Short mmCIF file of C-alpha atoms in Angstrom, two decimals:
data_model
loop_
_atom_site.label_atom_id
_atom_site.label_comp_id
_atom_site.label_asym_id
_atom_site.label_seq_id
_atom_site.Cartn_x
_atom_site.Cartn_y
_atom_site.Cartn_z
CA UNK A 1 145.82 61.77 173.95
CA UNK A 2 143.26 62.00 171.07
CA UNK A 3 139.73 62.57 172.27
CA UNK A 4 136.66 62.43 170.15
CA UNK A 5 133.71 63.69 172.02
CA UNK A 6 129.87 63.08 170.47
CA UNK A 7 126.91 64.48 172.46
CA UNK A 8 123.44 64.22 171.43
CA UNK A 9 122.69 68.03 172.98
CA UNK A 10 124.63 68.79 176.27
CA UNK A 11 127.23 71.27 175.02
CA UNK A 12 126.74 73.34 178.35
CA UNK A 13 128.45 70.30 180.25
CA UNK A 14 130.79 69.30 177.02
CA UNK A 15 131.87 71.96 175.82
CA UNK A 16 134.08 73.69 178.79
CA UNK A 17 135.21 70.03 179.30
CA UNK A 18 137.12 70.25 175.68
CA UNK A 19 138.43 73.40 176.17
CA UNK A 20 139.98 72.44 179.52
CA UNK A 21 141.34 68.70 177.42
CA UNK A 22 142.60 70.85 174.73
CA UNK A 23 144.54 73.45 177.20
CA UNK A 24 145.67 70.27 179.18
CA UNK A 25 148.20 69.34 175.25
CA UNK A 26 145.06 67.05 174.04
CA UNK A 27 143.97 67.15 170.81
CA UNK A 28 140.13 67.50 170.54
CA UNK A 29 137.27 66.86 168.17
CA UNK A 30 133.67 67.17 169.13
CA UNK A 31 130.64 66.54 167.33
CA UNK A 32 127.46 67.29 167.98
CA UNK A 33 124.03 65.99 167.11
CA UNK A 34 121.48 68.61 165.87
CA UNK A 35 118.02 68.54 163.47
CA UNK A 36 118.19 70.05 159.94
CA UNK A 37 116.77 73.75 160.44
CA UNK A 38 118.12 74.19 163.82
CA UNK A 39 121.23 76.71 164.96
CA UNK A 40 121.50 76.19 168.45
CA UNK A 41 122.42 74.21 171.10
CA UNK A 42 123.11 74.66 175.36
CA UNK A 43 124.81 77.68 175.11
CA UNK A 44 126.19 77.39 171.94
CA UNK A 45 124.87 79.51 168.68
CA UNK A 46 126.19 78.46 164.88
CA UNK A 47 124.45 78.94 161.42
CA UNK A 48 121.69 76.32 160.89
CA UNK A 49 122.18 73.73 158.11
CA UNK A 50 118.81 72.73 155.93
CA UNK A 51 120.41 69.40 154.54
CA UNK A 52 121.10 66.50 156.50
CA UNK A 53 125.33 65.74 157.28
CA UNK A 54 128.81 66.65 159.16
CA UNK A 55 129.42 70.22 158.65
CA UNK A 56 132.32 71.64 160.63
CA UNK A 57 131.48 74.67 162.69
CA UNK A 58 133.59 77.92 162.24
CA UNK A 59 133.94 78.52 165.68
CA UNK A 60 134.59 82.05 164.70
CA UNK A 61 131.21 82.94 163.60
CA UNK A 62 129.76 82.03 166.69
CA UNK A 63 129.36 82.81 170.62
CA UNK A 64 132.06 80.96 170.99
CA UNK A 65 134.92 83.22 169.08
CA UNK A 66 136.92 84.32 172.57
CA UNK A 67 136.26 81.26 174.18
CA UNK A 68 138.68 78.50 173.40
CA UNK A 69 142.23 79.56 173.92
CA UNK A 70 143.48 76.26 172.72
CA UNK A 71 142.85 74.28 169.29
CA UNK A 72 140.00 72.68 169.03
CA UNK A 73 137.35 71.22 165.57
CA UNK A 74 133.55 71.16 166.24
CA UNK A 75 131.20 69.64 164.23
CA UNK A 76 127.88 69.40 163.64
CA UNK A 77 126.08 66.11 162.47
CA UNK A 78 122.54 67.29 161.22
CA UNK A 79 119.98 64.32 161.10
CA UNK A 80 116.40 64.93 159.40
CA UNK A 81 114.72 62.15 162.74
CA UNK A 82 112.28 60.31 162.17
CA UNK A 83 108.50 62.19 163.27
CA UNK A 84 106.61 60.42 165.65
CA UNK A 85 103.29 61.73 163.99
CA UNK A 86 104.35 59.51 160.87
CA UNK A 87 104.74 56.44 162.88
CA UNK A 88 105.54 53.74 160.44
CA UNK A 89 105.41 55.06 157.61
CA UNK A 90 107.06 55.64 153.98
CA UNK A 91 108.42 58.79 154.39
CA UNK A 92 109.81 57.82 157.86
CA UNK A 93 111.75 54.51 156.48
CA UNK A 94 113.11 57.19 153.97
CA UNK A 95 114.19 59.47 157.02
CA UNK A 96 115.82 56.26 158.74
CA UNK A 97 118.26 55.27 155.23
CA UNK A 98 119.19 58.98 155.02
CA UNK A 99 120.17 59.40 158.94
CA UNK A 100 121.83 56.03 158.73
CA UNK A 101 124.13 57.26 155.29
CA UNK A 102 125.06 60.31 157.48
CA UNK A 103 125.56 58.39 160.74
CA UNK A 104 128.11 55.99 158.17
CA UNK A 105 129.72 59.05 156.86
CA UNK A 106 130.52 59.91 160.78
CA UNK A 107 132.05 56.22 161.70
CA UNK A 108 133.97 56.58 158.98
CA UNK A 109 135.30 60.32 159.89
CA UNK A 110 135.60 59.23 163.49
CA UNK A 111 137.85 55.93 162.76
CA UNK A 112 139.87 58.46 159.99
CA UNK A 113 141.14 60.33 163.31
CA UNK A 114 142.39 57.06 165.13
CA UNK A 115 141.20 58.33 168.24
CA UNK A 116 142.58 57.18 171.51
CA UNK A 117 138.83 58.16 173.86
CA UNK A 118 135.68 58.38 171.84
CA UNK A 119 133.29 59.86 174.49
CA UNK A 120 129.49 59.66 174.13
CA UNK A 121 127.24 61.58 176.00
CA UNK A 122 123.58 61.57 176.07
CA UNK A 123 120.77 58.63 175.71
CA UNK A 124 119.22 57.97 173.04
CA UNK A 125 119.64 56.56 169.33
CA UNK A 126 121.61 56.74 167.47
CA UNK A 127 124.77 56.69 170.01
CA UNK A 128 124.01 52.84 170.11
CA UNK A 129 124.96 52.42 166.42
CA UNK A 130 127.76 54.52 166.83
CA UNK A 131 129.29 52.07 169.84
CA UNK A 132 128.80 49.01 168.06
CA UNK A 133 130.77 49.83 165.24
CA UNK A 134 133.58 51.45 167.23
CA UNK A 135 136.24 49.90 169.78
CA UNK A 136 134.60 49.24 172.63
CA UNK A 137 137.63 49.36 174.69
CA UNK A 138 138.18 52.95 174.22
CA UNK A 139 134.58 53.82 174.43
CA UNK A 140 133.16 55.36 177.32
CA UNK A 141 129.39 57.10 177.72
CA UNK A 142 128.37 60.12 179.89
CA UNK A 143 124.80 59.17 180.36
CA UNK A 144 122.65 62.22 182.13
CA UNK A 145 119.46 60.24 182.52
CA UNK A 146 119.81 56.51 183.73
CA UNK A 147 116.49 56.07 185.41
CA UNK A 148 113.18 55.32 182.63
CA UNK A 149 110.89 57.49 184.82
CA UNK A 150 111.92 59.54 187.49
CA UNK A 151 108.03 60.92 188.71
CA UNK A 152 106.74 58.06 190.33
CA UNK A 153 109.89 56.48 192.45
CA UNK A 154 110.18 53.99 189.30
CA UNK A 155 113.46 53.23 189.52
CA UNK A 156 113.85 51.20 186.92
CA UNK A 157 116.84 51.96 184.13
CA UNK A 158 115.96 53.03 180.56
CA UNK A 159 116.49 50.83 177.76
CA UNK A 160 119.57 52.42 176.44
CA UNK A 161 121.18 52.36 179.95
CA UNK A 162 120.00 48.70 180.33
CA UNK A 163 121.60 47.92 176.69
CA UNK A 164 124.93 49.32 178.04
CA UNK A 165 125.72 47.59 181.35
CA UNK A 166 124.11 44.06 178.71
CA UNK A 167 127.43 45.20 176.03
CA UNK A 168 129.63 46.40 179.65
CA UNK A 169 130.02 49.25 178.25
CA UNK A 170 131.90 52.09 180.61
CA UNK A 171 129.37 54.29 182.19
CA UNK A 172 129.87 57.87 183.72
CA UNK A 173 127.68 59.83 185.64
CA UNK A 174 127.57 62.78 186.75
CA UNK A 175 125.78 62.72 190.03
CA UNK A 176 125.75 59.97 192.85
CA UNK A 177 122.17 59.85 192.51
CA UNK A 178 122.51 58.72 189.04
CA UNK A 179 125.67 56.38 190.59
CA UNK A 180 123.64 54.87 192.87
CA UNK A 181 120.66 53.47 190.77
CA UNK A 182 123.34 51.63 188.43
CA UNK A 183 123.68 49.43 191.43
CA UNK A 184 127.19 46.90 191.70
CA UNK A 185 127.79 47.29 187.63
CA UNK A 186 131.42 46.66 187.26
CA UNK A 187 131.96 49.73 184.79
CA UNK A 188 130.16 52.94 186.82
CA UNK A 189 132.36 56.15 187.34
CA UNK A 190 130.96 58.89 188.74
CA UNK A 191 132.63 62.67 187.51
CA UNK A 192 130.92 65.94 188.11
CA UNK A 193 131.00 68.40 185.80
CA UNK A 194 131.23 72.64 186.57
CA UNK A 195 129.51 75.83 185.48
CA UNK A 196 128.17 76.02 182.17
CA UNK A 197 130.28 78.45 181.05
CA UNK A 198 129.26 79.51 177.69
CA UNK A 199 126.65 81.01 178.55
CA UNK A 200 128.84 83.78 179.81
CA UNK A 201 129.98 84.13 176.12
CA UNK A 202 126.20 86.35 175.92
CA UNK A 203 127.48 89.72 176.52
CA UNK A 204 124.45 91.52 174.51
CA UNK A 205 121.63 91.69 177.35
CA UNK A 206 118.28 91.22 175.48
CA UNK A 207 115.31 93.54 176.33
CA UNK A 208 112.73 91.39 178.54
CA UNK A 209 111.08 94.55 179.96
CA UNK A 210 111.92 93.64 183.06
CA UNK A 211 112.87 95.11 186.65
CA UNK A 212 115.83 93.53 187.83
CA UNK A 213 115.36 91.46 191.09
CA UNK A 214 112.91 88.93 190.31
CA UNK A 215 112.81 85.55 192.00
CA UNK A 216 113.23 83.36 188.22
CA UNK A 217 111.71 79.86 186.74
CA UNK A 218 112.98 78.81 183.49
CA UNK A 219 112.86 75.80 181.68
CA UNK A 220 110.64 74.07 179.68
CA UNK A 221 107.25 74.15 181.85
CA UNK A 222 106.22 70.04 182.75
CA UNK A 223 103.85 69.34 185.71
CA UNK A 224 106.90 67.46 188.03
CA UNK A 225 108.58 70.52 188.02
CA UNK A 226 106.04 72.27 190.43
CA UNK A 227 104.54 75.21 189.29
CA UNK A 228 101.73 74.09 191.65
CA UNK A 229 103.77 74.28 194.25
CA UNK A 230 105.67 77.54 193.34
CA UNK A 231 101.98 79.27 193.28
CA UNK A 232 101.37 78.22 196.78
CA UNK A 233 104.73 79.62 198.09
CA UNK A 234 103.33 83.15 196.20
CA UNK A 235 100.43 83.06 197.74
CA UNK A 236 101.83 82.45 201.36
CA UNK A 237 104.13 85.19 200.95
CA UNK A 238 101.16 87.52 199.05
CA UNK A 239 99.39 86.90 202.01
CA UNK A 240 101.96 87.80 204.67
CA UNK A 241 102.43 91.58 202.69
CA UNK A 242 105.35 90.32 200.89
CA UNK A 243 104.98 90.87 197.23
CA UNK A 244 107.93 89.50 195.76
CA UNK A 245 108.41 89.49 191.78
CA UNK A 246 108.79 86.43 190.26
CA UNK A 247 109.10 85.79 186.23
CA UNK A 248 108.01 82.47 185.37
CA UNK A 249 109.82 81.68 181.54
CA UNK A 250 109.38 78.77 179.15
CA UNK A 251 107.65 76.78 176.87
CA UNK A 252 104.89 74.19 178.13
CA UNK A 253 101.68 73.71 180.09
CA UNK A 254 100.62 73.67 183.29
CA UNK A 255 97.72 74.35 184.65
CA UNK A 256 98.86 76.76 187.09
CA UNK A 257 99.92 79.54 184.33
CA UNK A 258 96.96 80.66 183.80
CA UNK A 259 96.60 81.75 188.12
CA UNK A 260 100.20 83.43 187.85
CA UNK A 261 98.87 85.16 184.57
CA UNK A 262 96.50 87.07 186.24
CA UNK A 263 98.52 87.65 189.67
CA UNK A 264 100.22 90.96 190.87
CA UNK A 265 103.78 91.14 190.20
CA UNK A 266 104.28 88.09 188.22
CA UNK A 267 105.26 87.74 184.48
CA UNK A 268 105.17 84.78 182.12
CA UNK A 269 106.85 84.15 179.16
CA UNK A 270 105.23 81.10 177.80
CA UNK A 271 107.59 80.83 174.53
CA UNK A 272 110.84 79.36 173.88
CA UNK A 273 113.87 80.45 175.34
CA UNK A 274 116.80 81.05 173.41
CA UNK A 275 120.30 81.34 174.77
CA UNK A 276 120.71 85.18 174.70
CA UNK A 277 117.09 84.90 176.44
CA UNK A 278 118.23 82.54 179.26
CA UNK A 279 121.49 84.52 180.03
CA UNK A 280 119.80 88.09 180.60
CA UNK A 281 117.26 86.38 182.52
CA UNK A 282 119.52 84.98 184.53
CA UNK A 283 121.79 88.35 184.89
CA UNK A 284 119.18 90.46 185.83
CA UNK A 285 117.33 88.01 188.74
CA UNK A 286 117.74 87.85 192.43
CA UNK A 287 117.90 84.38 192.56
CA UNK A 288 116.40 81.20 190.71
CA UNK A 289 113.80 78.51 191.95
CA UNK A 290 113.08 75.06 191.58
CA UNK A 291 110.80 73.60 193.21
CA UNK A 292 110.55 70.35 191.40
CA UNK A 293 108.28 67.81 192.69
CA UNK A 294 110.35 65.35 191.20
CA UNK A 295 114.28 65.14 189.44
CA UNK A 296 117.23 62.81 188.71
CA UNK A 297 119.64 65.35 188.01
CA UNK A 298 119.83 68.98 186.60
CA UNK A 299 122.05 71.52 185.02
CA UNK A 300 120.26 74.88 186.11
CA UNK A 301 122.65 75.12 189.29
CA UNK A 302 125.99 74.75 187.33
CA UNK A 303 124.34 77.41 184.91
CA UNK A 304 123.15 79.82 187.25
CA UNK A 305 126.05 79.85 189.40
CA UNK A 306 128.20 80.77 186.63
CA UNK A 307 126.14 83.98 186.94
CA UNK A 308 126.91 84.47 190.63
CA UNK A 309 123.28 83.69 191.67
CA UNK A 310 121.57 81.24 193.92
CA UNK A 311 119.53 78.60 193.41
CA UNK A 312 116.50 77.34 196.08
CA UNK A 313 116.00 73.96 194.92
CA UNK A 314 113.55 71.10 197.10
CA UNK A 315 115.67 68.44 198.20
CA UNK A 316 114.97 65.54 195.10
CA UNK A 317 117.34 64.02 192.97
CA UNK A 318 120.69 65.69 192.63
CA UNK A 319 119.98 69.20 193.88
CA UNK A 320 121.45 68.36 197.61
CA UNK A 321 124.85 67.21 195.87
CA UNK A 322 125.58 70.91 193.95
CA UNK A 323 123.45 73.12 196.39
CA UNK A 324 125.30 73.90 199.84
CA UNK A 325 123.47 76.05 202.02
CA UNK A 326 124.01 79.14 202.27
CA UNK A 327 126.77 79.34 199.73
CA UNK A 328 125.45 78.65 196.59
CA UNK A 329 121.73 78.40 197.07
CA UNK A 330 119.35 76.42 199.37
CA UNK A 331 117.68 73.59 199.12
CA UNK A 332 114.36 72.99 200.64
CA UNK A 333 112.00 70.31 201.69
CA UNK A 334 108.66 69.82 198.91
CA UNK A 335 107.08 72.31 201.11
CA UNK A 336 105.25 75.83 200.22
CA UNK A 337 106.16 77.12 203.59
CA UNK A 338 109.63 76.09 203.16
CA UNK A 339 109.71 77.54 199.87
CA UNK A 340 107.84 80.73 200.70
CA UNK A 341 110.49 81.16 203.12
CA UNK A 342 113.65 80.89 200.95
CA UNK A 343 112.26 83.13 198.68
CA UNK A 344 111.91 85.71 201.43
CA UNK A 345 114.96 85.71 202.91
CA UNK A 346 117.07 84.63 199.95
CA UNK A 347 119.95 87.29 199.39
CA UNK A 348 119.72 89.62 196.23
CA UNK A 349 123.74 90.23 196.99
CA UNK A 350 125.46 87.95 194.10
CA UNK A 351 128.11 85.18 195.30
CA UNK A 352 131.18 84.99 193.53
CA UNK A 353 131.71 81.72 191.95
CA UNK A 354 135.36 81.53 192.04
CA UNK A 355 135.67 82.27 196.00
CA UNK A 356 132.61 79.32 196.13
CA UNK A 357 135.33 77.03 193.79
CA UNK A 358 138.41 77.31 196.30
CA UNK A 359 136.46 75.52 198.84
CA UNK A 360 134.94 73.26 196.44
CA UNK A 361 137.81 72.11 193.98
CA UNK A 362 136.03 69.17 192.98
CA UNK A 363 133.35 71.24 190.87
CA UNK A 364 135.82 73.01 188.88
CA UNK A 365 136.81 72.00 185.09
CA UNK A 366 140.41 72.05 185.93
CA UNK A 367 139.99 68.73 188.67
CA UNK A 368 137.29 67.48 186.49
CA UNK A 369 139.22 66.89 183.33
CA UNK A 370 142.87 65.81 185.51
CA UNK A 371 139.39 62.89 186.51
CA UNK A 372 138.64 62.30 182.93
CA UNK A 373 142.32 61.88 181.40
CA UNK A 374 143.40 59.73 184.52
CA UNK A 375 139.75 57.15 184.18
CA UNK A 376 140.82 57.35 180.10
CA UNK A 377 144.55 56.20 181.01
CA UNK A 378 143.87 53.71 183.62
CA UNK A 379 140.75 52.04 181.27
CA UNK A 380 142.36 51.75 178.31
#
């Protein structure tokens, strides 16, 4: 079978999907959407391109030079993207043509492979263009984020997710969360996907100046994902006698970081993370937290794990599907005392994902892309 795969970001969940296609006797072509300037992606590092178009990536100038075992072409599509701060403006309908001459130059590259799958993953524009101009019938989308808001229990699908089930176009998910908001729409599937593995491919641990042991947040830093909260579940513990580390890591605001600035045994990193930053982190913690006040679904478990460490989540969105007590983490009611608690008694002894994969097949990339190619051969 020929596969093209486009994501708009999301190479942590794509990427060890095409490896396992291209292993299984597929042949593979990914692309990737990335701005002009940029040379980076979810666990994946390649030489940034300053002019907008397709460049193919040599894989072997990259992170990813032992990782693939089978043939397989990445490219990059580098758009300049409109600015929001220019609204409608000159220099923006100027940024629109030359995105739209490089999004041309891809339909025509993509039809020159006469593909049997084009898979598109992500949610936004311009993956819209892209399926009108394609066969539908061999089209299917990997949408991460169905819901327009996820904060306030607004259920309520986002436009692009609303324009797909109006052109029945075939939608996967990867979490029955996410399955169950698309309601009784005839074309939902609902796949998994496994560890983010390339973030393994970061061998070169980065000095943090850090003691190993540390109970870790990371991500970009946005009020719903509880920072509030976390502080709370310090303090209870703080109080108790139990000073336990914790490295709080990202980019963002909230108006909590300023408290855990000045607190014993805490460090921030308020900056962007890169992907040699994220994987030491991750190495050299006890465990990871989330205590989100709100989610729809989220890739920190699949890319801890890979790492052999736990994640306490509280028990919104997706979490409950990946996290199983015990073996790979915990998850936790939207409680301080609950979460004070997990942190306290979590293990520092690493799990081994493999062992945590026998009893839970349907997580690994091997079952997931056997799901793919068989949905692909039944649908098409």
């Amino acid at each position: 079978m020929n596969i093209v795969l486009i994501g708009d970001g999301f190479t942590g969940s794509t990427l060890p999907l095409a490896k396992k296609w291209a292993e299984g006797g597929h042949k593979v072509t990914c692309f990737f959407y990335v701005n002009v300037g940029k040379g980076c992606l979810e666990g994946f590092d390649f030489s940034p391109k300053l002019l907008p178009g397709i460049y193919k990536v040599n894989l072997n100038e990259t992170n990813l030079v032992d990782y693939f075992h089978s043939k397989i072409s990445v490219y990059i599509i580098v758009l300049l993207r409109k600015r929001k701060k220019l609204r409608k403006t000159g220099i923006n309908s100027l940024i629109s043509c030359i995105d739209r001459y490089t999004e041309k130059l891809l339909l025509r590259k993509i039809k020159s492979l006469n593909y049997d799958i084009v898979n598109l993953v992500g949610h936004n524009s311009p993956l819209d263009y892209l399926i009108e101009n394609l066969d539908k019938t061999k089209v299917f989308c990997s949408v991460h984020e169905v819901l327009e808001n996820h904060l306030h229990n607004d259920v309520s699908l986002n436009n692009y997710t609303k324009w797909l089930i109006k052109n029945n176009i075939k939608i996967i998910v990867h979490s029955r969360f996410c399955y169950s908001k698309l309601g009784d729409y005839k074309y939902r599937y609902y796949i998994p996907f496994g560890a983010f593995e390339t973030f393994k491919t970061y061998t070169t641990a980065k000095d943090l100046n850090l003691q190993p042991g540390y109970i870790l947040f990371y991500g970009y830093i946005l009020p719903y994902k509880g920072i509030g909260l976390l502080y709370q579940a310090y303090l209870k513990n703080l109080n108790k006698g139990e000073n336990i580390p914790i490295v709080i890591a990202g980019k963002g605001n909230d108006r909590y970081l300023p408290l855990f600035m000045k607190a014993p045994n805490v460090k921030v990193i308020n900056t962007y993370l890169s992907n040699q930053d994220i994987a030491t982190l991750i190495a050299n913690c006890k465990a990871v937290v989330c205590p989100y006040l709100s989610a729809s679904q989220s890739g920190i478990p699949q890319t801890v794990n890979q790492f052999g460490k736990k994640v306490i989540a509280t028990n919104v969105g997706a979490f409950p599907e990946f996290i199983y007590n015990g073996e790979n983490g915990y998850v936790v009611d939207v409680d301080s005392a609950d979460l004070a608690y997990a942190m306290e008694h979590v293990e520092s002894s690493d799990f081994s994902l493999s062992s945590f994969l026998k009893h839970h097949s349907d997580l690994s990339w091997d079952e997931i892309a056997i799901k793919y190619v068989k949905l692909f051969q039944n649908k098409i």
